[in-house]
Amino acid sequence: DAGVIQSPRHEVTEMGQEVTLRCKPISGHDYLFWYRQTMMRGLELLIYFNNNVPIDDSGMPEDRFSAKMPNASFSTLKIQPSEPRDSAVYFCASSRTGGGQPQHFGDGTRLSIL
Amino acid sequence: QKEVEQNSGPLSVPEGAIASLNCTYSDRVSQSFFWYRQYSGKSPELIMSIYSNGDKEDGRFTAQLNKASQYVSLLIRDSQPSDSATYLCAVISNTGGFKTIFGAGTRLFVKA
């Protein structure tokens, strides 16, 4: 079975540009999570969806960040406008329904904002 | 107080020794506990899950859970250099939805 698929793997762009990160969860998983990881702050939950509906976006740092899940097999995380402090590794993860299921992570997108 | 706490390390052990990684959590109603391994530059990979008090063994790995003390640990027997990684403790809090809280991770070095 294919795991969680993220694209792109690496993104380098200039400050002020729009950045879109993409994620395809594991088929049959109805929870999807977006995380950001930095050396200083560790792994931070940004937002998660259940059955394509955003459940908790309290971790989204500010209005420049937005996430959508138009269907069960696709989600995007958008940053507009991007800033150098957004540089991090962004992970998408998915899990099955039912409380207590572990999450499975994609390979991540390494984002560098110049 | 952080919701999930781990010693950041680094924890250094010789090859063949037992590595002991510890984690405490603050939400008493937490029901699900996980250990993830993350190699440098890679994504977290699930290695153990535990839901009941006591020990759970899987190969060289043993997870231990004590809900009364709000404590979960991971023992790695016969440590190998390939075990050198950051180990993340994760707890699912049942309050406010099934949100997984990750600890900051413990860096483990196994010296050959």
mmCIF file with all atom_site columns, C-alpha atoms in Angstrom:
data_model
loop_
_atom_site.group_PDB
_atom_site.id
_atom_site.type_symbol
_atom_site.label_atom_id
_atom_site.label_alt_id
_atom_site.label_comp_id
_atom_site.label_asym_id
_atom_site.label_entity_id
_atom_site.label_seq_id
_atom_site.pdbx_PDB_ins_code
_atom_site.Cartn_x
_atom_site.Cartn_y
_atom_site.Cartn_z
_atom_site.occupancy
_atom_site.B_iso_or_equiv
_atom_site.pdbx_formal_charge
_atom_site.auth_seq_id
_atom_site.auth_comp_id
_atom_site.auth_asym_id
_atom_site.auth_atom_id
_atom_site.pdbx_PDB_model_num
ATOM 1   C CA . ASP A 1 1   ? 0.000   0.000  0.000  1.00 0.00 ? 1   ASP A CA 1
ATOM 2   C CA . ALA A 1 2   ? 1.175   3.497  -0.779 1.00 0.00 ? 2   ALA A CA 1
ATOM 3   C CA . GLY A 1 3   ? 1.964   5.642  2.201  1.00 0.00 ? 3   GLY A CA 1
ATOM 4   C CA . VAL A 1 4   ? 1.193   9.320  2.683  1.00 0.00 ? 4   VAL A CA 1
ATOM 5   C CA . ILE A 1 5   ? 2.441   11.208 -0.360 1.00 0.00 ? 5   ILE A CA 1
ATOM 6   C CA . GLN A 1 6   ? 3.621   14.791 -0.123 1.00 0.00 ? 6   GLN A CA 1
ATOM 7   C CA . SER A 1 7   ? 4.794   17.183 -2.786 1.00 0.00 ? 7   SER A CA 1
ATOM 8   C CA . PRO A 1 8   ? 7.039   18.900 -3.432 1.00 0.00 ? 8   PRO A CA 1
ATOM 9   C CA . ARG A 1 9   ? 9.874   17.336 -1.407 1.00 0.00 ? 9   ARG A CA 1
ATOM 10  C CA . HIS A 1 10  ? 11.821  20.586 -1.450 1.00 0.00 ? 10  HIS A CA 1
ATOM 11  C CA . GLU A 1 11  ? 10.729  24.152 -2.099 1.00 0.00 ? 11  GLU A CA 1
ATOM 12  C CA . VAL A 1 12  ? 12.912  27.222 -2.210 1.00 0.00 ? 12  VAL A CA 1
ATOM 13  C CA . THR A 1 13  ? 11.230  30.526 -2.877 1.00 0.00 ? 13  THR A CA 1
ATOM 14  C CA . GLU A 1 14  ? 11.581  34.185 -2.152 1.00 0.00 ? 14  GLU A CA 1
ATOM 15  C CA . MET A 1 15  ? 9.852   36.055 0.609  1.00 0.00 ? 15  MET A CA 1
ATOM 16  C CA . GLY A 1 16  ? 6.398   37.266 -0.362 1.00 0.00 ? 16  GLY A CA 1
ATOM 17  C CA . GLN A 1 17  ? 5.670   34.425 -2.762 1.00 0.00 ? 17  GLN A CA 1
ATOM 18  C CA . GLU A 1 18  ? 2.757   32.055 -2.377 1.00 0.00 ? 18  GLU A CA 1
ATOM 19  C CA . VAL A 1 19  ? 3.653   28.511 -1.382 1.00 0.00 ? 19  VAL A CA 1
ATOM 20  C CA . THR A 1 20  ? 1.357   25.514 -1.782 1.00 0.00 ? 20  THR A CA 1
ATOM 21  C CA . LEU A 1 21  ? 2.131   22.170 -0.196 1.00 0.00 ? 21  LEU A CA 1
ATOM 22  C CA . ARG A 1 22  ? 0.195   19.072 -1.187 1.00 0.00 ? 22  ARG A CA 1
ATOM 23  C CA . CYS A 1 23  ? -0.717  15.833 0.530  1.00 0.00 ? 23  CYS A CA 1
ATOM 24  C CA . LYS A 1 24  ? -2.413  12.579 -0.428 1.00 0.00 ? 24  LYS A CA 1
ATOM 25  C CA . PRO A 1 25  ? -3.363  10.539 2.660  1.00 0.00 ? 25  PRO A CA 1
ATOM 26  C CA . ILE A 1 26  ? -3.413  6.759  2.862  1.00 0.00 ? 26  ILE A CA 1
ATOM 27  C CA . SER A 1 27  ? -6.571  5.379  1.295  1.00 0.00 ? 27  SER A CA 1
ATOM 28  C CA . GLY A 1 28  ? -9.169  4.637  3.945  1.00 0.00 ? 28  GLY A CA 1
ATOM 29  C CA . HIS A 1 29  ? -7.709  7.048  6.479  1.00 0.00 ? 29  HIS A CA 1
ATOM 30  C CA . ASP A 1 30  ? -10.189 9.735  7.399  1.00 0.00 ? 30  ASP A CA 1
ATOM 31  C CA . TYR A 1 31  ? -8.004  11.858 9.656  1.00 0.00 ? 31  TYR A CA 1
ATOM 32  C CA . LEU A 1 32  ? -5.406  14.138 8.103  1.00 0.00 ? 32  LEU A CA 1
ATOM 33  C CA . PHE A 1 33  ? -2.892  16.237 10.006 1.00 0.00 ? 33  PHE A CA 1
ATOM 34  C CA . TRP A 1 34  ? -0.489  19.002 9.002  1.00 0.00 ? 34  TRP A CA 1
ATOM 35  C CA . TYR A 1 35  ? 2.628   19.550 11.140 1.00 0.00 ? 35  TYR A CA 1
ATOM 36  C CA . ARG A 1 36  ? 5.580   21.898 11.047 1.00 0.00 ? 36  ARG A CA 1
ATOM 37  C CA . GLN A 1 37  ? 8.950   20.888 12.463 1.00 0.00 ? 37  GLN A CA 1
ATOM 38  C CA . THR A 1 38  ? 11.862  23.151 13.354 1.00 0.00 ? 38  THR A CA 1
ATOM 39  C CA . MET A 1 39  ? 14.873  22.668 15.588 1.00 0.00 ? 39  MET A CA 1
ATOM 40  C CA . MET A 1 40  ? 13.664  25.374 17.949 1.00 0.00 ? 40  MET A CA 1
ATOM 41  C CA . ARG A 1 41  ? 9.999   24.383 18.289 1.00 0.00 ? 41  ARG A CA 1
ATOM 42  C CA . GLY A 1 42  ? 9.975   20.684 17.484 1.00 0.00 ? 42  GLY A CA 1
ATOM 43  C CA . LEU A 1 43  ? 6.911   19.122 15.874 1.00 0.00 ? 43  LEU A CA 1
ATOM 44  C CA . GLU A 1 44  ? 3.913   21.433 15.948 1.00 0.00 ? 44  GLU A CA 1
ATOM 45  C CA . LEU A 1 45  ? 0.385   20.482 14.922 1.00 0.00 ? 45  LEU A CA 1
ATOM 46  C CA . LEU A 1 46  ? -0.998  23.138 12.601 1.00 0.00 ? 46  LEU A CA 1
ATOM 47  C CA . ILE A 1 47  ? -4.426  21.761 11.705 1.00 0.00 ? 47  ILE A CA 1
ATOM 48  C CA . TYR A 1 48  ? -6.263  18.479 11.369 1.00 0.00 ? 48  TYR A CA 1
ATOM 49  C CA . PHE A 1 49  ? -9.250  17.262 9.390  1.00 0.00 ? 49  PHE A CA 1
ATOM 50  C CA . ASN A 1 50  ? -11.760 14.500 9.950  1.00 0.00 ? 50  ASN A CA 1
ATOM 51  C CA . ASN A 1 51  ? -13.752 13.370 6.916  1.00 0.00 ? 51  ASN A CA 1
ATOM 52  C CA . ASN A 1 52  ? -12.487 16.435 5.016  1.00 0.00 ? 52  ASN A CA 1
ATOM 53  C CA . VAL A 1 53  ? -13.770 18.840 7.693  1.00 0.00 ? 53  VAL A CA 1
ATOM 54  C CA . PRO A 1 54  ? -11.290 20.993 9.649  1.00 0.00 ? 54  PRO A CA 1
ATOM 55  C CA . ILE A 1 55  ? -11.594 20.074 13.318 1.00 0.00 ? 55  ILE A CA 1
ATOM 56  C CA . ASP A 1 56  ? -8.885  22.091 15.025 1.00 0.00 ? 56  ASP A CA 1
ATOM 57  C CA . ASP A 1 57  ? -6.885  24.863 13.396 1.00 0.00 ? 57  ASP A CA 1
ATOM 58  C CA . SER A 1 58  ? -5.652  26.430 16.613 1.00 0.00 ? 58  SER A CA 1
ATOM 59  C CA . GLY A 1 59  ? -2.067  25.678 15.654 1.00 0.00 ? 59  GLY A CA 1
ATOM 60  C CA . MET A 1 60  ? -2.150  27.693 12.439 1.00 0.00 ? 60  MET A CA 1
ATOM 61  C CA . PRO A 1 61  ? 0.277   30.505 13.215 1.00 0.00 ? 61  PRO A CA 1
ATOM 62  C CA . GLU A 1 62  ? -1.522  33.343 11.500 1.00 0.00 ? 62  GLU A CA 1
ATOM 63  C CA . ASP A 1 63  ? -3.854  34.308 8.697  1.00 0.00 ? 63  ASP A CA 1
ATOM 64  C CA . ARG A 1 64  ? -1.124  33.838 6.126  1.00 0.00 ? 64  ARG A CA 1
ATOM 65  C CA . PHE A 1 65  ? -1.619  30.093 6.546  1.00 0.00 ? 65  PHE A CA 1
ATOM 66  C CA . SER A 1 66  ? -4.637  28.265 5.163  1.00 0.00 ? 66  SER A CA 1
ATOM 67  C CA . ALA A 1 67  ? -5.463  24.609 4.611  1.00 0.00 ? 67  ALA A CA 1
ATOM 68  C CA . LYS A 1 68  ? -8.122  22.835 2.593  1.00 0.00 ? 68  LYS A CA 1
ATOM 69  C CA . MET A 1 69  ? -9.243  19.301 2.030  1.00 0.00 ? 69  MET A CA 1
ATOM 70  C CA . PRO A 1 70  ? -11.586 19.275 -0.981 1.00 0.00 ? 70  PRO A CA 1
ATOM 71  C CA . ASN A 1 71  ? -11.887 15.472 -0.973 1.00 0.00 ? 71  ASN A CA 1
ATOM 72  C CA . ALA A 1 72  ? -10.763 12.391 0.907  1.00 0.00 ? 72  ALA A CA 1
ATOM 73  C CA . SER A 1 73  ? -7.605  11.969 -1.129 1.00 0.00 ? 73  SER A CA 1
ATOM 74  C CA . PHE A 1 74  ? -6.143  15.451 -1.272 1.00 0.00 ? 74  PHE A CA 1
ATOM 75  C CA . SER A 1 75  ? -5.211  18.326 0.981  1.00 0.00 ? 75  SER A CA 1
ATOM 76  C CA . THR A 1 76  ? -3.267  21.544 0.566  1.00 0.00 ? 76  THR A CA 1
ATOM 77  C CA . LEU A 1 77  ? -1.479  23.855 2.947  1.00 0.00 ? 77  LEU A CA 1
ATOM 78  C CA . LYS A 1 78  ? -0.971  27.331 1.580  1.00 0.00 ? 78  LYS A CA 1
ATOM 79  C CA . ILE A 1 79  ? 1.204   30.174 2.837  1.00 0.00 ? 79  ILE A CA 1
ATOM 80  C CA . GLN A 1 80  ? 0.586   33.605 1.357  1.00 0.00 ? 80  GLN A CA 1
ATOM 81  C CA . PRO A 1 81  ? 2.654   35.720 1.600  1.00 0.00 ? 81  PRO A CA 1
ATOM 82  C CA . SER A 1 82  ? 5.583   33.605 2.741  1.00 0.00 ? 82  SER A CA 1
ATOM 83  C CA . GLU A 1 83  ? 8.218   34.881 5.184  1.00 0.00 ? 83  GLU A CA 1
ATOM 84  C CA . PRO A 1 84  ? 11.708  33.597 6.084  1.00 0.00 ? 84  PRO A CA 1
ATOM 85  C CA . ARG A 1 85  ? 10.456  32.460 9.504  1.00 0.00 ? 85  ARG A CA 1
ATOM 86  C CA . ASP A 1 86  ? 8.148   29.999 7.734  1.00 0.00 ? 86  ASP A CA 1
ATOM 87  C CA . SER A 1 87  ? 11.207  27.972 6.730  1.00 0.00 ? 87  SER A CA 1
ATOM 88  C CA . ALA A 1 88  ? 10.760  24.492 8.208  1.00 0.00 ? 88  ALA A CA 1
ATOM 89  C CA . VAL A 1 89  ? 9.906   20.919 7.321  1.00 0.00 ? 89  VAL A CA 1
ATOM 90  C CA . TYR A 1 90  ? 6.174   20.454 6.848  1.00 0.00 ? 90  TYR A CA 1
ATOM 91  C CA . PHE A 1 91  ? 4.752   16.998 7.416  1.00 0.00 ? 91  PHE A CA 1
ATOM 92  C CA . CYS A 1 92  ? 1.392   15.585 6.514  1.00 0.00 ? 92  CYS A CA 1
ATOM 93  C CA . ALA A 1 93  ? 0.105   12.534 8.401  1.00 0.00 ? 93  ALA A CA 1
ATOM 94  C CA . SER A 1 94  ? -3.045  10.445 8.270  1.00 0.00 ? 94  SER A CA 1
ATOM 95  C CA . SER A 1 95  ? -4.768  7.922  10.501 1.00 0.00 ? 95  SER A CA 1
ATOM 96  C CA . ARG A 1 96  ? -7.799  5.688  10.555 1.00 0.00 ? 96  ARG A CA 1
ATOM 97  C CA . THR A 1 97  ? -10.970 6.604  12.362 1.00 0.00 ? 97  THR A CA 1
ATOM 98  C CA . GLY A 1 98  ? -11.579 5.572  15.943 1.00 0.00 ? 98  GLY A CA 1
ATOM 99  C CA . GLY A 1 99  ? -9.882  7.230  18.838 1.00 0.00 ? 99  GLY A CA 1
ATOM 100 C CA . GLY A 1 100 ? -6.378  6.088  19.537 1.00 0.00 ? 100 GLY A CA 1
ATOM 101 C CA . GLN A 1 101 ? -5.134  5.222  16.077 1.00 0.00 ? 101 GLN A CA 1
ATOM 102 C CA . PRO A 1 102 ? -1.489  6.033  15.286 1.00 0.00 ? 102 PRO A CA 1
ATOM 103 C CA . GLN A 1 103 ? -0.567  8.484  12.598 1.00 0.00 ? 103 GLN A CA 1
ATOM 104 C CA . HIS A 1 104 ? 1.465   7.665  9.519  1.00 0.00 ? 104 HIS A CA 1
ATOM 105 C CA . PHE A 1 105 ? 3.685   10.413 8.183  1.00 0.00 ? 105 PHE A CA 1
ATOM 106 C CA . GLY A 1 106 ? 4.655   11.453 4.694  1.00 0.00 ? 106 GLY A CA 1
ATOM 107 C CA . ASP A 1 107 ? 8.258   12.216 3.792  1.00 0.00 ? 107 ASP A CA 1
ATOM 108 C CA . GLY A 1 108 ? 7.738   15.930 4.373  1.00 0.00 ? 108 GLY A CA 1
ATOM 109 C CA . THR A 1 109 ? 8.358   19.101 2.410  1.00 0.00 ? 109 THR A CA 1
ATOM 110 C CA . ARG A 1 110 ? 11.506  21.020 3.247  1.00 0.00 ? 110 ARG A CA 1
ATOM 111 C CA . LEU A 1 111 ? 10.604  24.667 2.753  1.00 0.00 ? 111 LEU A CA 1
ATOM 112 C CA . SER A 1 112 ? 13.154  27.455 2.540  1.00 0.00 ? 112 SER A CA 1
ATOM 113 C CA . ILE A 1 113 ? 12.011  31.059 2.243  1.00 0.00 ? 113 ILE A CA 1
ATOM 114 C CA . LEU A 1 114 ? 14.819  33.410 1.197  1.00 0.00 ? 114 LEU A CA 1
ATOM 115 C CA . GLN B 2 1   ? 3.769   22.735 32.068 1.00 0.00 ? 1   GLN B CA 1
ATOM 116 C CA . LYS B 2 2   ? 4.307   20.956 28.779 1.00 0.00 ? 2   LYS B CA 1
ATOM 117 C CA . GLU B 2 3   ? 1.695   18.363 27.971 1.00 0.00 ? 3   GLU B CA 1
ATOM 118 C CA . VAL B 2 4   ? 4.225   15.686 27.002 1.00 0.00 ? 4   VAL B CA 1
ATOM 119 C CA . GLU B 2 5   ? 7.733   15.918 28.402 1.00 0.00 ? 5   GLU B CA 1
ATOM 120 C CA . GLN B 2 6   ? 10.875  14.111 27.375 1.00 0.00 ? 6   GLN B CA 1
ATOM 121 C CA . ASN B 2 7   ? 14.518  14.570 28.255 1.00 0.00 ? 7   ASN B CA 1
ATOM 122 C CA . SER B 2 8   ? 16.057  16.063 25.117 1.00 0.00 ? 8   SER B CA 1
ATOM 123 C CA . GLY B 2 9   ? 19.318  14.190 25.624 1.00 0.00 ? 9   GLY B CA 1
ATOM 124 C CA . PRO B 2 10  ? 21.504  13.304 23.964 1.00 0.00 ? 10  PRO B CA 1
ATOM 125 C CA . LEU B 2 11  ? 21.435  9.879  25.573 1.00 0.00 ? 11  LEU B CA 1
ATOM 126 C CA . SER B 2 12  ? 24.586  7.988  24.745 1.00 0.00 ? 12  SER B CA 1
ATOM 127 C CA . VAL B 2 13  ? 24.855  4.228  25.257 1.00 0.00 ? 13  VAL B CA 1
ATOM 128 C CA . PRO B 2 14  ? 27.433  1.663  24.102 1.00 0.00 ? 14  PRO B CA 1
ATOM 129 C CA . GLU B 2 15  ? 26.510  -0.910 21.493 1.00 0.00 ? 15  GLU B CA 1
ATOM 130 C CA . GLY B 2 16  ? 24.786  -3.892 23.066 1.00 0.00 ? 16  GLY B CA 1
ATOM 131 C CA . ALA B 2 17  ? 23.521  -1.964 26.099 1.00 0.00 ? 17  ALA B CA 1
ATOM 132 C CA . ILE B 2 18  ? 19.927  -1.222 27.047 1.00 0.00 ? 18  ILE B CA 1
ATOM 133 C CA . ALA B 2 19  ? 18.712  2.267  26.149 1.00 0.00 ? 19  ALA B CA 1
ATOM 134 C CA . SER B 2 20  ? 15.936  3.625  28.353 1.00 0.00 ? 20  SER B CA 1
ATOM 135 C CA . LEU B 2 21  ? 13.816  6.518  27.106 1.00 0.00 ? 21  LEU B CA 1
ATOM 136 C CA . ASN B 2 22  ? 11.251  8.191  29.314 1.00 0.00 ? 22  ASN B CA 1
ATOM 137 C CA . CYS B 2 23  ? 8.172   10.332 28.835 1.00 0.00 ? 23  CYS B CA 1
ATOM 138 C CA . THR B 2 24  ? 5.631   11.933 31.158 1.00 0.00 ? 24  THR B CA 1
ATOM 139 C CA . TYR B 2 25  ? 2.276   13.409 30.207 1.00 0.00 ? 25  TYR B CA 1
ATOM 140 C CA . SER B 2 26  ? -0.129  15.757 31.928 1.00 0.00 ? 26  SER B CA 1
ATOM 141 C CA . ASP B 2 27  ? -3.614  14.716 30.748 1.00 0.00 ? 27  ASP B CA 1
ATOM 142 C CA . ARG B 2 28  ? -4.863  12.003 33.077 1.00 0.00 ? 28  ARG B CA 1
ATOM 143 C CA . VAL B 2 29  ? -7.558  10.815 30.676 1.00 0.00 ? 29  VAL B CA 1
ATOM 144 C CA . SER B 2 30  ? -5.090  10.026 27.884 1.00 0.00 ? 30  SER B CA 1
ATOM 145 C CA . GLN B 2 31  ? -5.661  6.547  26.532 1.00 0.00 ? 31  GLN B CA 1
ATOM 146 C CA . SER B 2 32  ? -3.258  5.980  23.651 1.00 0.00 ? 32  SER B CA 1
ATOM 147 C CA . PHE B 2 33  ? 0.520   6.210  23.661 1.00 0.00 ? 33  PHE B CA 1
ATOM 148 C CA . PHE B 2 34  ? 3.052   5.869  20.889 1.00 0.00 ? 34  PHE B CA 1
ATOM 149 C CA . TRP B 2 35  ? 6.764   5.911  20.269 1.00 0.00 ? 35  TRP B CA 1
ATOM 150 C CA . TYR B 2 36  ? 8.079   7.190  16.964 1.00 0.00 ? 36  TYR B CA 1
ATOM 151 C CA . ARG B 2 37  ? 11.645  7.028  15.696 1.00 0.00 ? 37  ARG B CA 1
ATOM 152 C CA . GLN B 2 38  ? 12.949  9.852  13.526 1.00 0.00 ? 38  GLN B CA 1
ATOM 153 C CA . TYR B 2 39  ? 16.256  9.630  11.720 1.00 0.00 ? 39  TYR B CA 1
ATOM 154 C CA . SER B 2 40  ? 17.938  12.884 10.790 1.00 0.00 ? 40  SER B CA 1
ATOM 155 C CA . GLY B 2 41  ? 16.316  14.347 7.694  1.00 0.00 ? 41  GLY B CA 1
ATOM 156 C CA . LYS B 2 42  ? 13.527  11.762 7.686  1.00 0.00 ? 42  LYS B CA 1
ATOM 157 C CA . SER B 2 43  ? 9.931   11.626 8.842  1.00 0.00 ? 43  SER B CA 1
ATOM 158 C CA . PRO B 2 44  ? 8.730   10.109 12.136 1.00 0.00 ? 44  PRO B CA 1
ATOM 159 C CA . GLU B 2 45  ? 8.144   6.369  11.918 1.00 0.00 ? 45  GLU B CA 1
ATOM 160 C CA . LEU B 2 46  ? 5.845   4.522  14.319 1.00 0.00 ? 46  LEU B CA 1
ATOM 161 C CA . ILE B 2 47  ? 7.689   1.810  16.246 1.00 0.00 ? 47  ILE B CA 1
ATOM 162 C CA . MET B 2 48  ? 5.454   1.043  19.237 1.00 0.00 ? 48  MET B CA 1
ATOM 163 C CA . SER B 2 49  ? 1.943   1.687  20.476 1.00 0.00 ? 49  SER B CA 1
ATOM 164 C CA . ILE B 2 50  ? 0.595   0.881  23.939 1.00 0.00 ? 50  ILE B CA 1
ATOM 165 C CA . TYR B 2 51  ? -2.862  1.326  25.390 1.00 0.00 ? 51  TYR B CA 1
ATOM 166 C CA . SER B 2 52  ? -2.909  -0.612 28.696 1.00 0.00 ? 52  SER B CA 1
ATOM 167 C CA . ASN B 2 53  ? -0.839  -0.478 31.840 1.00 0.00 ? 53  ASN B CA 1
ATOM 168 C CA . GLY B 2 54  ? 2.143   -2.784 31.852 1.00 0.00 ? 54  GLY B CA 1
ATOM 169 C CA . ASP B 2 55  ? 4.715   -3.858 29.293 1.00 0.00 ? 55  ASP B CA 1
ATOM 170 C CA . LYS B 2 56  ? 4.428   -4.522 25.587 1.00 0.00 ? 56  LYS B CA 1
ATOM 171 C CA . GLU B 2 57  ? 7.308   -6.179 23.788 1.00 0.00 ? 57  GLU B CA 1
ATOM 172 C CA . ASP B 2 58  ? 8.121   -6.185 20.082 1.00 0.00 ? 58  ASP B CA 1
ATOM 173 C CA . GLY B 2 59  ? 11.510  -7.599 19.189 1.00 0.00 ? 59  GLY B CA 1
ATOM 174 C CA . ARG B 2 60  ? 14.208  -5.552 20.881 1.00 0.00 ? 60  ARG B CA 1
ATOM 175 C CA . PHE B 2 61  ? 11.699  -2.873 21.899 1.00 0.00 ? 61  PHE B CA 1
ATOM 176 C CA . THR B 2 62  ? 9.607   -2.821 25.073 1.00 0.00 ? 62  THR B CA 1
ATOM 177 C CA . ALA B 2 63  ? 7.106   -0.086 25.858 1.00 0.00 ? 63  ALA B CA 1
ATOM 178 C CA . GLN B 2 64  ? 6.035   0.378  29.457 1.00 0.00 ? 64  GLN B CA 1
ATOM 179 C CA . LEU B 2 65  ? 2.968   2.314  30.582 1.00 0.00 ? 65  LEU B CA 1
ATOM 180 C CA . ASN B 2 66  ? 1.979   3.448  34.070 1.00 0.00 ? 66  ASN B CA 1
ATOM 181 C CA . LYS B 2 67  ? -1.175  5.539  33.896 1.00 0.00 ? 67  LYS B CA 1
ATOM 182 C CA . ALA B 2 68  ? -1.255  6.196  37.647 1.00 0.00 ? 68  ALA B CA 1
ATOM 183 C CA . SER B 2 69  ? 2.135   7.871  37.399 1.00 0.00 ? 69  SER B CA 1
ATOM 184 C CA . GLN B 2 70  ? 1.397   9.307  33.928 1.00 0.00 ? 70  GLN B CA 1
ATOM 185 C CA . TYR B 2 71  ? 4.590   7.778  32.666 1.00 0.00 ? 71  TYR B CA 1
ATOM 186 C CA . VAL B 2 72  ? 5.498   5.860  29.517 1.00 0.00 ? 72  VAL B CA 1
ATOM 187 C CA . SER B 2 73  ? 8.921   4.513  28.617 1.00 0.00 ? 73  SER B CA 1
ATOM 188 C CA . LEU B 2 74  ? 10.707  2.729  25.801 1.00 0.00 ? 74  LEU B CA 1
ATOM 189 C CA . LEU B 2 75  ? 13.474  0.212  26.359 1.00 0.00 ? 75  LEU B CA 1
ATOM 190 C CA . ILE B 2 76  ? 15.743  -0.802 23.516 1.00 0.00 ? 76  ILE B CA 1
ATOM 191 C CA . ARG B 2 77  ? 17.678  -3.984 24.236 1.00 0.00 ? 77  ARG B CA 1
ATOM 192 C CA . ASP B 2 78  ? 20.954  -4.851 22.529 1.00 0.00 ? 78  ASP B CA 1
ATOM 193 C CA . SER B 2 79  ? 21.234  -1.317 21.174 1.00 0.00 ? 79  SER B CA 1
ATOM 194 C CA . GLN B 2 80  ? 22.764  -0.990 17.720 1.00 0.00 ? 80  GLN B CA 1
ATOM 195 C CA . PRO B 2 81  ? 24.376  2.027  16.017 1.00 0.00 ? 81  PRO B CA 1
ATOM 196 C CA . SER B 2 82  ? 21.414  1.938  13.621 1.00 0.00 ? 82  SER B CA 1
ATOM 197 C CA . ASP B 2 83  ? 19.164  2.789  16.588 1.00 0.00 ? 83  ASP B CA 1
ATOM 198 C CA . SER B 2 84  ? 20.787  6.234  16.768 1.00 0.00 ? 84  SER B CA 1
ATOM 199 C CA . ALA B 2 85  ? 17.910  8.616  16.115 1.00 0.00 ? 85  ALA B CA 1
ATOM 200 C CA . THR B 2 86  ? 15.475  10.926 17.862 1.00 0.00 ? 86  THR B CA 1
ATOM 201 C CA . TYR B 2 87  ? 12.643  9.149  19.654 1.00 0.00 ? 87  TYR B CA 1
ATOM 202 C CA . LEU B 2 88  ? 9.343   10.984 19.946 1.00 0.00 ? 88  LEU B CA 1
ATOM 203 C CA . CYS B 2 89  ? 6.745   10.139 22.555 1.00 0.00 ? 89  CYS B CA 1
ATOM 204 C CA . ALA B 2 90  ? 3.168   10.833 21.472 1.00 0.00 ? 90  ALA B CA 1
ATOM 205 C CA . VAL B 2 91  ? -0.020  10.836 23.501 1.00 0.00 ? 91  VAL B CA 1
ATOM 206 C CA . ILE B 2 92  ? -3.593  11.050 22.308 1.00 0.00 ? 92  ILE B CA 1
ATOM 207 C CA . SER B 2 93  ? -5.627  13.269 24.571 1.00 0.00 ? 93  SER B CA 1
ATOM 208 C CA . ASN B 2 94  ? -9.297  12.435 24.545 1.00 0.00 ? 94  ASN B CA 1
ATOM 209 C CA . THR B 2 95  ? -10.250 15.904 25.689 1.00 0.00 ? 95  THR B CA 1
ATOM 210 C CA . GLY B 2 96  ? -11.327 18.171 22.840 1.00 0.00 ? 96  GLY B CA 1
ATOM 211 C CA . GLY B 2 97  ? -11.089 15.539 20.162 1.00 0.00 ? 97  GLY B CA 1
ATOM 212 C CA . PHE B 2 98  ? -8.472  12.934 19.387 1.00 0.00 ? 98  PHE B CA 1
ATOM 213 C CA . LYS B 2 99  ? -5.517  15.237 19.119 1.00 0.00 ? 99  LYS B CA 1
ATOM 214 C CA . THR B 2 100 ? -2.047  13.735 19.279 1.00 0.00 ? 100 THR B CA 1
ATOM 215 C CA . ILE B 2 101 ? 0.449   15.618 21.397 1.00 0.00 ? 101 ILE B CA 1
ATOM 216 C CA . PHE B 2 102 ? 4.120   14.982 20.635 1.00 0.00 ? 102 PHE B CA 1
ATOM 217 C CA . GLY B 2 103 ? 7.015   15.408 23.007 1.00 0.00 ? 103 GLY B CA 1
ATOM 218 C CA . ALA B 2 104 ? 10.107  17.274 21.858 1.00 0.00 ? 104 ALA B CA 1
ATOM 219 C CA . GLY B 2 105 ? 12.009  14.007 21.457 1.00 0.00 ? 105 GLY B CA 1
ATOM 220 C CA . THR B 2 106 ? 15.095  12.386 22.958 1.00 0.00 ? 106 THR B CA 1
ATOM 221 C CA . ARG B 2 107 ? 18.232  12.046 20.849 1.00 0.00 ? 107 ARG B CA 1
ATOM 222 C CA . LEU B 2 108 ? 19.869  8.662  21.228 1.00 0.00 ? 108 LEU B CA 1
ATOM 223 C CA . PHE B 2 109 ? 23.437  7.861  20.218 1.00 0.00 ? 109 PHE B CA 1
ATOM 224 C CA . VAL B 2 110 ? 24.593  4.266  20.218 1.00 0.00 ? 110 VAL B CA 1
ATOM 225 C CA . LYS B 2 111 ? 28.385  4.077  20.171 1.00 0.00 ? 111 LYS B CA 1
ATOM 226 C CA . ALA B 2 112 ? 29.988  1.218  18.287 1.00 0.00 ? 112 ALA B CA 1
#
